[in-house]
JSON list of C-alpha atoms in Angstrom, two decimals:
[
{"chain": "W", "resi": 29, "resn": "UNK", "atom": "CA", "xyz": [3.74, 14.30, -11.06]},
{"chain": "W", "resi": 30, "resn": "UNK", "atom": "CA", "xyz": [1.95, 12.01, -8.64]},
{"chain": "W", "resi": 31, "resn": "UNK", "atom": "CA", "xyz": [1.10, 12.99, -5.09]},
{"chain": "W", "resi": 32, "resn": "UNK", "atom": "CA", "xyz": [0.12, 10.31, -2.61]},
{"chain": "W", "resi": 33, "resn": "UNK", "atom": "CA", "xyz": [-1.30, 10.89, 0.86]},
{"chain": "W", "resi": 34, "resn": "UNK", "atom": "CA", "xyz": [-1.91, 8.02, 3.27]},
{"chain": "W", "resi": 35, "resn": "UNK", "atom": "CA", "xyz": [-4.33, 7.89, 6.16]},
{"chain": "W", "resi": 36, "resn": "UNK", "atom": "CA", "xyz": [-5.77, 5.36, 8.58]},
{"chain": "W", "resi": 37, "resn": "UNK", "atom": "CA", "xyz": [-2.78, 4.26, 10.60]},
{"chain": "W", "resi": 38, "resn": "UNK", "atom": "CA", "xyz": [-2.90, 3.83, 14.34]},
{"chain": "W", "resi": 39, "resn": "UNK", "atom": "CA", "xyz": [-2.46, 1.57, 17.35]},
{"chain": "W", "resi": 40, "resn": "UNK", "atom": "CA", "xyz": [-4.41, -1.69, 17.46]},
{"chain": "W", "resi": 41, "resn": "UNK", "atom": "CA", "xyz": [-4.28, -4.93, 19.39]},
{"chain": "W", "resi": 42, "resn": "UNK", "atom": "CA", "xyz": [-3.16, -8.15, 17.80]},
{"chain": "W", "resi": 43, "resn": "UNK", "atom": "CA", "xyz": [-5.98, -9.93, 16.02]},
{"chain": "W", "resi": 44, "resn": "UNK", "atom": "CA", "xyz": [-7.80, -6.73, 15.21]},
{"chain": "W", "resi": 45, "resn": "UNK", "atom": "CA", "xyz": [-8.26, -4.97, 11.86]},
{"chain": "W", "resi": 46, "resn": "UNK", "atom": "CA", "xyz": [-7.25, -1.68, 10.31]},
{"chain": "W", "resi": 47, "resn": "UNK", "atom": "CA", "xyz": [-7.81, -0.09, 6.92]},
{"chain": "W", "resi": 48, "resn": "UNK", "atom": "CA", "xyz": [-5.28, 2.19, 5.28]},
{"chain": "W", "resi": 49, "resn": "UNK", "atom": "CA", "xyz": [-6.30, 4.58, 2.53]},
{"chain": "W", "resi": 50, "resn": "UNK", "atom": "CA", "xyz": [-4.26, 6.53, 0.02]},
{"chain": "W", "resi": 51, "resn": "UNK", "atom": "CA", "xyz": [-5.47, 9.48, -2.03]},
{"chain": "W", "resi": 52, "resn": "UNK", "atom": "CA", "xyz": [-3.67, 10.06, -5.31]},
{"chain": "W", "resi": 53, "resn": "UNK", "atom": "CA", "xyz": [-3.52, 13.27, -7.32]},
{"chain": "W", "resi": 54, "resn": "UNK", "atom": "CA", "xyz": [-1.36, 15.06, -9.81]},
{"chain": "W", "resi": 55, "resn": "UNK", "atom": "CA", "xyz": [-1.02, 15.51, -13.52]},
{"chain": "W", "resi": 56, "resn": "UNK", "atom": "CA", "xyz": [0.53, 12.09, -14.08]},
{"chain": "W", "resi": 57, "resn": "UNK", "atom": "CA", "xyz": [-2.34, 10.43, -12.27]},
{"chain": "W", "resi": 58, "resn": "UNK", "atom": "CA", "xyz": [-4.91, 11.98, -14.58]},
{"chain": "W", "resi": 59, "resn": "UNK", "atom": "CA", "xyz": [-2.83, 11.46, -17.71]},
{"chain": "W", "resi": 60, "resn": "UNK", "atom": "CA", "xyz": [-1.51, 7.93, -17.23]},
{"chain": "W", "resi": 61, "resn": "UNK", "atom": "CA", "xyz": [-2.63, 4.58, -15.98]},
{"chain": "W", "resi": 62, "resn": "UNK", "atom": "CA", "xyz": [-0.89, 3.68, -12.75]},
{"chain": "W", "resi": 63, "resn": "UNK", "atom": "CA", "xyz": [-0.07, 0.57, -10.80]},
{"chain": "W", "resi": 64, "resn": "UNK", "atom": "CA", "xyz": [-0.55, 1.19, -7.08]},
{"chain": "W", "resi": 65, "resn": "UNK", "atom": "CA", "xyz": [0.93, -0.58, -4.10]},
{"chain": "W", "resi": 66, "resn": "UNK", "atom": "CA", "xyz": [1.75, -0.62, -0.43]},
{"chain": "W", "resi": 67, "resn": "UNK", "atom": "CA", "xyz": [5.15, -1.05, 1.16]},
{"chain": "W", "resi": 68, "resn": "UNK", "atom": "CA", "xyz": [6.22, -0.99, 4.81]},
{"chain": "W", "resi": 69, "resn": "UNK", "atom": "CA", "xyz": [9.32, -0.33, 6.83]},
{"chain": "W", "resi": 70, "resn": "UNK", "atom": "CA", "xyz": [9.80, -1.63, 10.35]},
{"chain": "W", "resi": 71, "resn": "UNK", "atom": "CA", "xyz": [12.35, -0.07, 12.71]},
{"chain": "W", "resi": 72, "resn": "UNK", "atom": "CA", "xyz": [15.87, -1.13, 11.78]},
{"chain": "W", "resi": 73, "resn": "UNK", "atom": "CA", "xyz": [14.73, -2.95, 8.67]},
{"chain": "W", "resi": 74, "resn": "UNK", "atom": "CA", "xyz": [14.66, -2.30, 4.94]},
{"chain": "W", "resi": 75, "resn": "UNK", "atom": "CA", "xyz": [11.46, -1.16, 3.29]},
{"chain": "W", "resi": 76, "resn": "UNK", "atom": "CA", "xyz": [9.60, -4.18, 1.95]},
{"chain": "W", "resi": 77, "resn": "UNK", "atom": "CA", "xyz": [6.85, -4.79, -0.55]},
{"chain": "W", "resi": 78, "resn": "UNK", "atom": "CA", "xyz": [3.41, -5.61, 0.87]},
{"chain": "W", "resi": 79, "resn": "UNK", "atom": "CA", "xyz": [0.84, -5.57, -1.93]},
{"chain": "W", "resi": 80, "resn": "UNK", "atom": "CA", "xyz": [0.15, -4.18, -5.39]},
{"chain": "W", "resi": 81, "resn": "UNK", "atom": "CA", "xyz": [-2.79, -3.82, -7.74]},
{"chain": "W", "resi": 82, "resn": "UNK", "atom": "CA", "xyz": [-2.98, -3.09, -11.45]},
{"chain": "W", "resi": 83, "resn": "UNK", "atom": "CA", "xyz": [-4.94, -0.29, -13.09]},
{"chain": "W", "resi": 84, "resn": "UNK", "atom": "CA", "xyz": [-8.13, -2.26, -13.66]},
{"chain": "W", "resi": 85, "resn": "UNK", "atom": "CA", "xyz": [-8.03, -3.84, -10.21]},
{"chain": "W", "resi": 86, "resn": "UNK", "atom": "CA", "xyz": [-8.23, -7.30, -11.71]},
{"chain": "W", "resi": 87, "resn": "UNK", "atom": "CA", "xyz": [-4.72, -8.36, -10.79]},
{"chain": "W", "resi": 88, "resn": "UNK", "atom": "CA", "xyz": [-3.18, -8.23, -7.31]},
{"chain": "W", "resi": 89, "resn": "UNK", "atom": "CA", "xyz": [0.03, -9.41, -5.69]},
{"chain": "W", "resi": 90, "resn": "UNK", "atom": "CA", "xyz": [0.88, -9.92, -2.02]},
{"chain": "W", "resi": 91, "resn": "UNK", "atom": "CA", "xyz": [3.96, -10.77, -0.05]},
{"chain": "W", "resi": 92, "resn": "UNK", "atom": "CA", "xyz": [3.66, -14.19, 1.53]},
{"chain": "W", "resi": 93, "resn": "UNK", "atom": "CA", "xyz": [3.45, -12.95, 5.11]},
{"chain": "W", "resi": 94, "resn": "UNK", "atom": "CA", "xyz": [0.18, -11.06, 4.51]},
{"chain": "W", "resi": 95, "resn": "UNK", "atom": "CA", "xyz": [-1.61, -13.42, 2.12]},
{"chain": "W", "resi": 96, "resn": "UNK", "atom": "CA", "xyz": [-5.06, -14.26, 3.41]},
{"chain": "W", "resi": 97, "resn": "UNK", "atom": "CA", "xyz": [-5.00, -11.38, 5.90]},
{"chain": "W", "resi": 98, "resn": "UNK", "atom": "CA", "xyz": [-4.56, -8.23, 3.80]},
{"chain": "W", "resi": 99, "resn": "UNK", "atom": "CA", "xyz": [-6.62, -7.09, 0.82]},
{"chain": "W", "resi": 100, "resn": "UNK", "atom": "CA", "xyz": [-5.66, -4.31, -1.58]},
{"chain": "W", "resi": 101, "resn": "UNK", "atom": "CA", "xyz": [-8.32, -2.53, -3.60]},
{"chain": "W", "resi": 102, "resn": "UNK", "atom": "CA", "xyz": [-8.67, 0.65, -5.63]},
{"chain": "W", "resi": 103, "resn": "UNK", "atom": "CA", "xyz": [-11.36, 3.05, -6.76]},
{"chain": "W", "resi": 104, "resn": "UNK", "atom": "CA", "xyz": [-10.24, 4.88, -9.87]},
{"chain": "W", "resi": 105, "resn": "UNK", "atom": "CA", "xyz": [-13.28, 7.15, -9.80]},
{"chain": "W", "resi": 106, "resn": "UNK", "atom": "CA", "xyz": [-12.14, 8.43, -6.39]},
{"chain": "W", "resi": 107, "resn": "UNK", "atom": "CA", "xyz": [-8.41, 8.14, -7.09]},
{"chain": "W", "resi": 108, "resn": "UNK", "atom": "CA", "xyz": [-7.88, 6.00, -4.01]},
{"chain": "W", "resi": 109, "resn": "UNK", "atom": "CA", "xyz": [-6.21, 2.75, -3.07]},
{"chain": "W", "resi": 110, "resn": "UNK", "atom": "CA", "xyz": [-6.90, 0.93, 0.18]},
{"chain": "W", "resi": 111, "resn": "UNK", "atom": "CA", "xyz": [-5.31, -1.81, 2.23]},
{"chain": "W", "resi": 112, "resn": "UNK", "atom": "CA", "xyz": [-7.66, -3.79, 4.46]},
{"chain": "W", "resi": 113, "resn": "UNK", "atom": "CA", "xyz": [-5.59, -5.47, 7.15]},
{"chain": "W", "resi": 114, "resn": "UNK", "atom": "CA", "xyz": [-7.20, -8.24, 9.19]},
{"chain": "W", "resi": 115, "resn": "UNK", "atom": "CA", "xyz": [-5.84, -10.43, 11.99]},
{"chain": "W", "resi": 116, "resn": "UNK", "atom": "CA", "xyz": [-2.97, -8.04, 12.56]},
{"chain": "W", "resi": 117, "resn": "UNK", "atom": "CA", "xyz": [0.19, -9.34, 14.24]},
{"chain": "W", "resi": 118, "resn": "UNK", "atom": "CA", "xyz": [2.89, -7.48, 16.18]},
{"chain": "W", "resi": 119, "resn": "UNK", "atom": "CA", "xyz": [5.28, -8.17, 13.31]},
{"chain": "W", "resi": 120, "resn": "UNK", "atom": "CA", "xyz": [3.04, -6.04, 11.06]},
{"chain": "W", "resi": 121, "resn": "UNK", "atom": "CA", "xyz": [4.17, -2.99, 13.04]},
{"chain": "W", "resi": 122, "resn": "UNK", "atom": "CA", "xyz": [5.78, -0.57, 10.58]},
{"chain": "W", "resi": 123, "resn": "UNK", "atom": "CA", "xyz": [5.42, 2.66, 8.69]},
{"chain": "W", "resi": 124, "resn": "UNK", "atom": "CA", "xyz": [3.23, 1.89, 5.70]},
{"chain": "W", "resi": 125, "resn": "UNK", "atom": "CA", "xyz": [3.82, 3.71, 2.43]},
{"chain": "W", "resi": 126, "resn": "UNK", "atom": "CA", "xyz": [1.54, 4.09, -0.54]},
{"chain": "W", "resi": 127, "resn": "UNK", "atom": "CA", "xyz": [3.40, 3.87, -3.85]},
{"chain": "W", "resi": 128, "resn": "UNK", "atom": "CA", "xyz": [2.71, 4.25, -7.55]},
{"chain": "W", "resi": 129, "resn": "UNK", "atom": "CA", "xyz": [4.29, 3.36, -10.87]},
{"chain": "W", "resi": 130, "resn": "UNK", "atom": "CA", "xyz": [3.48, 4.51, -14.36]},
{"chain": "W", "resi": 131, "resn": "UNK", "atom": "CA", "xyz": [1.79, 1.89, -16.49]},
{"chain": "W", "resi": 132, "resn": "UNK", "atom": "CA", "xyz": [-1.29, -0.25, -16.10]},
{"chain": "W", "resi": 133, "resn": "UNK", "atom": "CA", "xyz": [0.40, -3.39, -14.83]},
{"chain": "W", "resi": 134, "resn": "UNK", "atom": "CA", "xyz": [1.19, -4.05, -11.18]},
{"chain": "W", "resi": 135, "resn": "UNK", "atom": "CA", "xyz": [4.80, -4.51, -12.25]},
{"chain": "W", "resi": 136, "resn": "UNK", "atom": "CA", "xyz": [7.68, -5.40, -9.94]},
{"chain": "W", "resi": 137, "resn": "UNK", "atom": "CA", "xyz": [8.38, -3.71, -6.59]},
{"chain": "W", "resi": 138, "resn": "UNK", "atom": "CA", "xyz": [11.45, -1.97, -7.97]},
{"chain": "W", "resi": 139, "resn": "UNK", "atom": "CA", "xyz": [9.33, -0.09, -10.51]},
{"chain": "W", "resi": 140, "resn": "UNK", "atom": "CA", "xyz": [7.43, 1.88, -7.88]},
{"chain": "W", "resi": 141, "resn": "UNK", "atom": "CA", "xyz": [8.97, 5.34, -7.76]},
{"chain": "W", "resi": 142, "resn": "UNK", "atom": "CA", "xyz": [6.26, 7.63, -6.40]},
{"chain": "W", "resi": 143, "resn": "UNK", "atom": "CA", "xyz": [5.83, 7.58, -2.63]},
{"chain": "W", "resi": 144, "resn": "UNK", "atom": "CA", "xyz": [3.59, 8.97, 0.06]},
{"chain": "W", "resi": 145, "resn": "UNK", "atom": "CA", "xyz": [4.87, 10.24, 3.38]},
{"chain": "W", "resi": 146, "resn": "UNK", "atom": "CA", "xyz": [3.87, 7.10, 5.26]},
{"chain": "W", "resi": 147, "resn": "UNK", "atom": "CA", "xyz": [1.50, 6.26, 8.09]},
{"chain": "W", "resi": 148, "resn": "UNK", "atom": "CA", "xyz": [2.41, 4.44, 11.29]},
{"chain": "W", "resi": 149, "resn": "UNK", "atom": "CA", "xyz": [0.76, 1.14, 12.16]},
{"chain": "W", "resi": 150, "resn": "UNK", "atom": "CA", "xyz": [1.50, -0.29, 15.59]},
{"chain": "W", "resi": 151, "resn": "UNK", "atom": "CA", "xyz": [0.18, -3.67, 16.66]},
{"chain": "W", "resi": 152, "resn": "UNK", "atom": "CA", "xyz": [0.37, -4.50, 20.36]},
{"chain": "W", "resi": 153, "resn": "UNK", "atom": "CA", "xyz": [0.49, -8.06, 21.65]}
]
């Protein structure tokens, strides 16, 4: 119902920036309003919530560890959501996943049930 494809991952040095993008498509995307978000999973750890944005883009939520460094945004005309990551740290190294939920609100992390395949972000010290 919703297909999500991430891009923009890579290897960067600590302190540098990277922007992740996610292209959304599918019948559900064109028929429903969606909350969009980013999650990440580091080696040996559980997948964790990073950021989310509601349908209008007027409401965002971040996990504490990325506040002030990461910015989530969306372009509904282009069906995309982005994650601008500044001042990256080695602990940001993970596979980053784009996610979606039905409904206009950004909701709670447990409500996200559509996932992309993930993109690797590696931050060297």
